[in-house]
């Protein structure tokens, strides 16, 4: 009989009890809570995304880490890409484009509300992530952005905390959330779901979890759940961080050549 050796999963990071208490009982954004209390209308700009408010309720959210409403609507055949693109060109924001298509009979109200809420909660999870940069709020006039369905701030914060705790329970190391992903050097891979196999198939040492979510046309948070479970099973590990572009100095050959050309033109 041949023995199959498997690589043991990575060591589980030690839980920080004080940090767990803070996640469970602390608020998400004091500024957002205050804006809800004063029924403000405008845009809250944070380091990793923006929230649009109408009378103290969130009507739209955006984040570079999360696929938008259009991506979710067009990924699996609910709407064709050209139809969405045309509506997006006419409307100022994604919710407005969706409402435009509902009015024209190209999209059902139910499908729009479902995808809108999925995209809103997905982007808000990243936009409300802890940040070292203070948020800024810009007041705007009412009706500037079309409202598909407004979400109370308390409900949004509750869902954001629930998602944080869920990921922490699965695998409390967030290193794989936004770093390039690699397949671990395992001899035998445990049984995977179809969705997990699709995620692993797209892992190439360059793509991050949000990149994979956009490629699959799925909410980024759902992909984070799969990635953390795969990390806990020892299937995926964090790859090398993308190096920053090196700063160009005065000794750079291209810069030296440009200076010589400038000097030559000035001497004419």
CSV table of C-alpha atoms in Angstrom, one decimal:
chain,number,residue,atom,x,y,z
A,1,UNK,CA,0.0,0.0,0.0
A,2,UNK,CA,1.3,3.4,-0.9
A,3,UNK,CA,1.1,6.1,1.8
A,4,UNK,CA,-0.1,9.5,0.6
A,5,UNK,CA,1.7,12.3,2.5
A,6,UNK,CA,0.0,15.7,2.8
A,7,UNK,CA,1.5,19.0,3.7
A,8,UNK,CA,0.1,20.1,7.0
A,9,UNK,CA,-1.9,23.3,6.9
A,10,UNK,CA,-0.2,26.5,8.1
A,11,UNK,CA,-0.2,27.3,11.8
A,12,UNK,CA,-3.3,29.1,12.9
A,13,UNK,CA,-2.5,32.7,14.0
A,14,UNK,CA,-3.2,33.3,17.7
A,15,UNK,CA,-6.4,35.1,18.4
A,16,UNK,CA,-6.2,38.5,20.0
A,17,UNK,CA,-9.0,38.5,22.6
A,18,UNK,CA,-9.0,42.2,23.0
A,19,UNK,CA,-9.2,42.7,19.3
A,20,UNK,CA,-12.1,40.2,19.1
A,21,UNK,CA,-14.0,42.1,21.8
A,22,UNK,CA,-13.4,45.4,19.9
A,23,UNK,CA,-14.8,43.8,16.7
A,24,UNK,CA,-17.8,42.4,18.5
A,25,UNK,CA,-18.8,45.5,20.5
A,26,UNK,CA,-17.2,48.5,18.8
A,27,UNK,CA,-18.7,50.7,16.1
A,28,UNK,CA,-17.6,50.8,12.5
A,29,UNK,CA,-17.6,54.5,11.7
A,30,UNK,CA,-18.5,57.2,14.2
A,31,UNK,CA,-18.7,59.7,11.3
A,32,UNK,CA,-21.2,57.5,9.5
A,33,UNK,CA,-23.3,57.1,12.6
A,34,UNK,CA,-23.3,60.9,13.1
A,35,UNK,CA,-24.3,61.5,9.5
A,36,UNK,CA,-27.2,59.0,9.9
A,37,UNK,CA,-28.4,60.8,13.0
A,38,UNK,CA,-28.4,64.2,11.2
A,39,UNK,CA,-30.1,62.6,8.1
A,40,UNK,CA,-27.3,64.0,5.9
A,41,UNK,CA,-27.2,63.7,2.1
A,42,UNK,CA,-23.9,63.4,0.3
A,43,UNK,CA,-20.8,61.3,-0.3
A,44,UNK,CA,-18.6,59.8,2.5
A,45,UNK,CA,-15.1,59.3,1.0
A,46,UNK,CA,-12.9,56.8,2.8
A,47,UNK,CA,-9.5,55.3,2.0
A,48,UNK,CA,-10.9,52.1,0.4
A,49,UNK,CA,-14.2,53.2,-1.0
A,50,UNK,CA,-17.1,55.7,-0.9
A,51,UNK,CA,-20.7,55.6,0.5
A,52,UNK,CA,-23.5,57.7,-1.0
A,53,UNK,CA,-26.1,58.8,1.5
A,54,UNK,CA,-29.6,60.2,1.1
A,55,UNK,CA,-31.3,61.6,4.2
A,56,UNK,CA,-29.0,59.5,6.4
A,57,UNK,CA,-29.4,56.2,4.6
A,58,UNK,CA,-26.9,54.5,2.3
A,59,UNK,CA,-28.1,54.3,-1.3
A,60,UNK,CA,-24.9,53.3,-3.1
A,61,UNK,CA,-21.4,52.1,-2.3
A,62,UNK,CA,-18.2,51.8,-4.4
A,63,UNK,CA,-14.8,50.3,-3.8
A,64,UNK,CA,-11.9,49.3,-6.1
A,65,UNK,CA,-11.8,46.0,-4.3
A,66,UNK,CA,-15.4,45.0,-5.2
A,67,UNK,CA,-17.1,44.4,-8.6
A,68,UNK,CA,-19.8,47.0,-9.2
A,69,UNK,CA,-23.5,46.7,-10.0
A,70,UNK,CA,-22.9,46.5,-13.7
A,71,UNK,CA,-20.4,43.6,-13.3
A,72,UNK,CA,-22.9,41.6,-11.3
A,73,UNK,CA,-25.8,42.2,-13.7
A,74,UNK,CA,-23.8,41.3,-16.8
A,75,UNK,CA,-21.7,38.4,-15.5
A,76,UNK,CA,-24.2,35.6,-15.7
A,77,UNK,CA,-26.6,36.7,-18.4
A,78,UNK,CA,-29.1,38.9,-16.5
A,79,UNK,CA,-28.2,41.7,-18.8
A,80,UNK,CA,-25.9,42.0,-21.8
A,81,UNK,CA,-22.8,44.2,-21.5
A,82,UNK,CA,-23.7,46.6,-24.4
A,83,UNK,CA,-27.1,47.4,-22.9
A,84,UNK,CA,-25.6,48.2,-19.5
A,85,UNK,CA,-22.9,50.3,-21.1
A,86,UNK,CA,-25.4,52.4,-23.0
A,87,UNK,CA,-27.4,53.0,-19.9
A,88,UNK,CA,-24.3,53.8,-17.8
A,89,UNK,CA,-23.3,56.4,-20.4
A,90,UNK,CA,-26.7,58.1,-20.0
A,91,UNK,CA,-26.9,58.0,-16.2
A,92,UNK,CA,-24.6,59.6,-13.7
A,93,UNK,CA,-24.3,56.6,-11.4
A,94,UNK,CA,-24.8,52.8,-11.5
A,95,UNK,CA,-28.2,52.9,-9.6
A,96,UNK,CA,-29.5,55.5,-12.0
A,97,UNK,CA,-28.5,53.3,-15.0
A,98,UNK,CA,-30.3,50.3,-13.4
A,99,UNK,CA,-33.5,52.4,-12.8
A,100,UNK,CA,-33.3,53.6,-16.4
A,101,UNK,CA,-33.3,50.0,-17.7
A,102,UNK,CA,-36.2,49.0,-15.4
A,103,UNK,CA,-38.2,51.9,-16.8
A,104,UNK,CA,-37.5,50.7,-20.3
A,105,UNK,CA,-38.5,47.1,-19.5
A,106,UNK,CA,-35.0,45.8,-20.1
A,107,UNK,CA,-34.5,44.7,-16.5
A,108,UNK,CA,-36.9,43.5,-13.7
A,109,UNK,CA,-37.1,45.5,-10.6
A,110,UNK,CA,-36.5,42.4,-8.5
A,111,UNK,CA,-33.3,41.5,-10.3
A,112,UNK,CA,-32.1,45.1,-9.9
A,113,UNK,CA,-32.8,45.3,-6.2
A,114,UNK,CA,-31.1,41.9,-5.6
A,115,UNK,CA,-27.9,42.9,-7.4
A,116,UNK,CA,-27.9,46.4,-6.0
A,117,UNK,CA,-28.0,45.2,-2.4
A,118,UNK,CA,-25.3,42.6,-3.1
A,119,UNK,CA,-23.1,45.2,-4.7
A,120,UNK,CA,-23.8,47.8,-1.9
A,121,UNK,CA,-23.0,45.4,1.0
A,122,UNK,CA,-20.0,44.1,-0.9
A,123,UNK,CA,-18.4,47.5,-1.5
A,124,UNK,CA,-19.3,48.8,1.9
A,125,UNK,CA,-17.4,45.9,3.6
A,126,UNK,CA,-14.2,47.3,2.0
A,127,UNK,CA,-15.1,51.0,2.3
A,128,UNK,CA,-15.7,50.6,6.0
A,129,UNK,CA,-12.5,48.7,6.7
A,130,UNK,CA,-10.2,50.1,9.4
A,131,UNK,CA,-8.1,52.9,8.1
A,132,UNK,CA,-5.4,55.2,9.2
A,133,UNK,CA,-6.8,58.0,7.0
A,134,UNK,CA,-9.8,60.0,8.3
A,135,UNK,CA,-12.9,60.0,6.1
A,136,UNK,CA,-14.3,63.1,4.4
A,137,UNK,CA,-17.9,64.0,3.7
A,138,UNK,CA,-19.1,66.1,0.8
A,139,UNK,CA,-22.7,67.4,1.1
A,140,UNK,CA,-24.7,67.2,-2.1
A,141,UNK,CA,-28.3,68.1,-3.1
A,142,UNK,CA,-31.0,65.4,-2.7
A,143,UNK,CA,-31.8,63.3,-5.8
A,144,UNK,CA,-28.3,63.6,-7.2
A,145,UNK,CA,-28.1,59.8,-7.4
A,146,UNK,CA,-31.0,57.4,-8.1
A,147,UNK,CA,-32.0,55.3,-5.1
A,148,UNK,CA,-32.9,51.7,-5.8
A,149,UNK,CA,-33.2,50.8,-2.2
A,150,UNK,CA,-31.9,52.7,0.8
A,151,UNK,CA,-30.2,50.8,3.6
A,152,UNK,CA,-30.1,52.1,7.2
A,153,UNK,CA,-26.6,52.7,8.6
A,154,UNK,CA,-27.3,50.5,11.6
A,155,UNK,CA,-28.1,47.5,9.3
A,156,UNK,CA,-25.0,48.2,7.1
A,157,UNK,CA,-22.7,48.4,10.2
A,158,UNK,CA,-24.2,45.2,11.6
A,159,UNK,CA,-23.6,43.3,8.4
A,160,UNK,CA,-20.1,44.6,8.1
A,161,UNK,CA,-19.2,43.4,11.6
A,162,UNK,CA,-20.9,40.0,10.9
A,163,UNK,CA,-18.8,39.6,7.8
A,164,UNK,CA,-15.6,40.5,9.6
A,165,UNK,CA,-16.3,38.0,12.4
A,166,UNK,CA,-17.2,35.3,9.8
A,167,UNK,CA,-13.9,35.6,8.0
A,168,UNK,CA,-12.0,35.7,11.4
A,169,UNK,CA,-13.7,32.4,12.5
A,170,UNK,CA,-12.8,30.7,9.2
A,171,UNK,CA,-9.1,31.8,9.2
A,172,UNK,CA,-8.0,34.8,11.3
A,173,UNK,CA,-5.1,35.8,9.1
A,174,UNK,CA,-6.1,38.5,6.5
A,175,UNK,CA,-2.9,38.2,4.6
A,176,UNK,CA,-4.5,36.4,1.7
A,177,UNK,CA,-7.4,38.9,1.3
A,178,UNK,CA,-5.5,41.3,-1.0
A,179,UNK,CA,-2.1,39.8,-1.8
A,180,UNK,CA,-1.3,37.8,-4.9
A,181,UNK,CA,-2.2,34.2,-4.3
A,182,UNK,CA,-0.2,31.0,-4.9
A,183,UNK,CA,-1.1,27.4,-4.7
A,184,UNK,CA,0.6,25.7,-1.8
A,185,UNK,CA,3.0,22.8,-2.4
A,186,UNK,CA,0.6,20.1,-1.3
A,187,UNK,CA,0.9,16.4,-2.4
A,188,UNK,CA,-2.8,15.7,-1.9
A,189,UNK,CA,-5.5,18.3,-2.2
A,190,UNK,CA,-8.6,17.9,0.0
A,191,UNK,CA,-12.1,17.7,-1.6
A,192,UNK,CA,-13.1,21.1,-2.9
A,193,UNK,CA,-16.5,22.5,-3.9
A,194,UNK,CA,-17.1,23.6,-7.5
A,195,UNK,CA,-16.8,27.2,-6.5
A,196,UNK,CA,-13.5,26.6,-4.7
A,197,UNK,CA,-12.1,24.7,-7.7
A,198,UNK,CA,-13.0,27.7,-9.9
A,199,UNK,CA,-11.1,30.0,-7.5
A,200,UNK,CA,-8.0,27.7,-7.4
A,201,UNK,CA,-8.1,27.5,-11.2
A,202,UNK,CA,-7.6,31.3,-11.4
A,203,UNK,CA,-4.7,31.4,-8.9
A,204,UNK,CA,-1.6,32.3,-10.8
A,205,UNK,CA,0.7,34.2,-8.4
A,206,UNK,CA,-0.5,37.5,-9.8
A,207,UNK,CA,-4.2,37.7,-9.2
A,208,UNK,CA,-5.6,38.8,-5.8
A,209,UNK,CA,-8.9,37.7,-4.3
A,210,UNK,CA,-10.6,40.8,-5.6
A,211,UNK,CA,-9.1,40.2,-9.0
A,212,UNK,CA,-10.5,36.7,-9.0
A,213,UNK,CA,-13.9,38.0,-8.0
A,214,UNK,CA,-14.0,40.4,-10.9
A,215,UNK,CA,-13.0,37.7,-13.3
A,216,UNK,CA,-15.7,35.4,-12.0
A,217,UNK,CA,-18.3,38.1,-11.8
A,218,UNK,CA,-19.0,37.4,-8.2
A,219,UNK,CA,-19.1,39.5,-5.1
A,220,UNK,CA,-15.6,40.0,-3.6
A,221,UNK,CA,-16.7,39.0,-0.1
A,222,UNK,CA,-17.9,35.6,-1.3
A,223,UNK,CA,-14.5,35.0,-2.9
A,224,UNK,CA,-12.8,36.1,0.4
A,225,UNK,CA,-14.7,33.4,2.2
A,226,UNK,CA,-13.5,30.7,-0.3
A,227,UNK,CA,-9.9,32.0,-0.2
A,228,UNK,CA,-9.8,31.9,3.6
A,229,UNK,CA,-11.2,28.4,3.7
A,230,UNK,CA,-8.6,27.3,1.1
A,231,UNK,CA,-5.9,29.0,3.2
A,232,UNK,CA,-7.1,27.3,6.3
A,233,UNK,CA,-6.9,23.9,4.4
A,234,UNK,CA,-3.4,24.7,3.3
A,235,UNK,CA,-4.3,24.9,-0.4
A,236,UNK,CA,-3.5,28.6,-0.9
A,237,UNK,CA,-0.8,30.9,0.5
A,238,UNK,CA,0.0,34.5,0.0
A,239,UNK,CA,2.4,35.2,-2.8
A,240,UNK,CA,5.0,38.0,-3.0
A,241,UNK,CA,3.6,41.5,-2.8
A,242,UNK,CA,3.7,43.4,-6.1
A,243,UNK,CA,6.8,45.5,-6.1
A,244,UNK,CA,6.5,49.3,-6.3
A,245,UNK,CA,7.9,50.9,-9.4
A,246,UNK,CA,11.4,52.2,-8.7
A,247,UNK,CA,11.9,55.9,-8.3
A,248,UNK,CA,13.7,57.5,-11.2
A,249,UNK,CA,16.8,59.5,-10.2
A,250,UNK,CA,19.0,62.0,-11.9
A,251,UNK,CA,21.4,59.2,-12.9
A,252,UNK,CA,18.7,57.4,-14.9
A,253,UNK,CA,19.9,57.1,-18.5
A,254,UNK,CA,16.5,58.4,-19.9
A,255,UNK,CA,16.6,61.4,-17.7
A,256,UNK,CA,20.2,62.2,-18.6
A,257,UNK,CA,19.3,62.0,-22.3
A,258,UNK,CA,16.3,64.3,-21.8
A,259,UNK,CA,18.5,66.8,-20.1
A,260,UNK,CA,21.0,66.7,-22.9
A,261,UNK,CA,18.3,67.3,-25.5
A,262,UNK,CA,16.9,70.2,-23.4
A,263,UNK,CA,20.3,71.8,-23.2
A,264,UNK,CA,20.9,71.3,-26.9
A,265,UNK,CA,17.6,73.0,-27.8
A,266,UNK,CA,18.3,75.9,-25.4
A,267,UNK,CA,21.6,76.5,-27.1
A,268,UNK,CA,20.1,76.9,-30.6
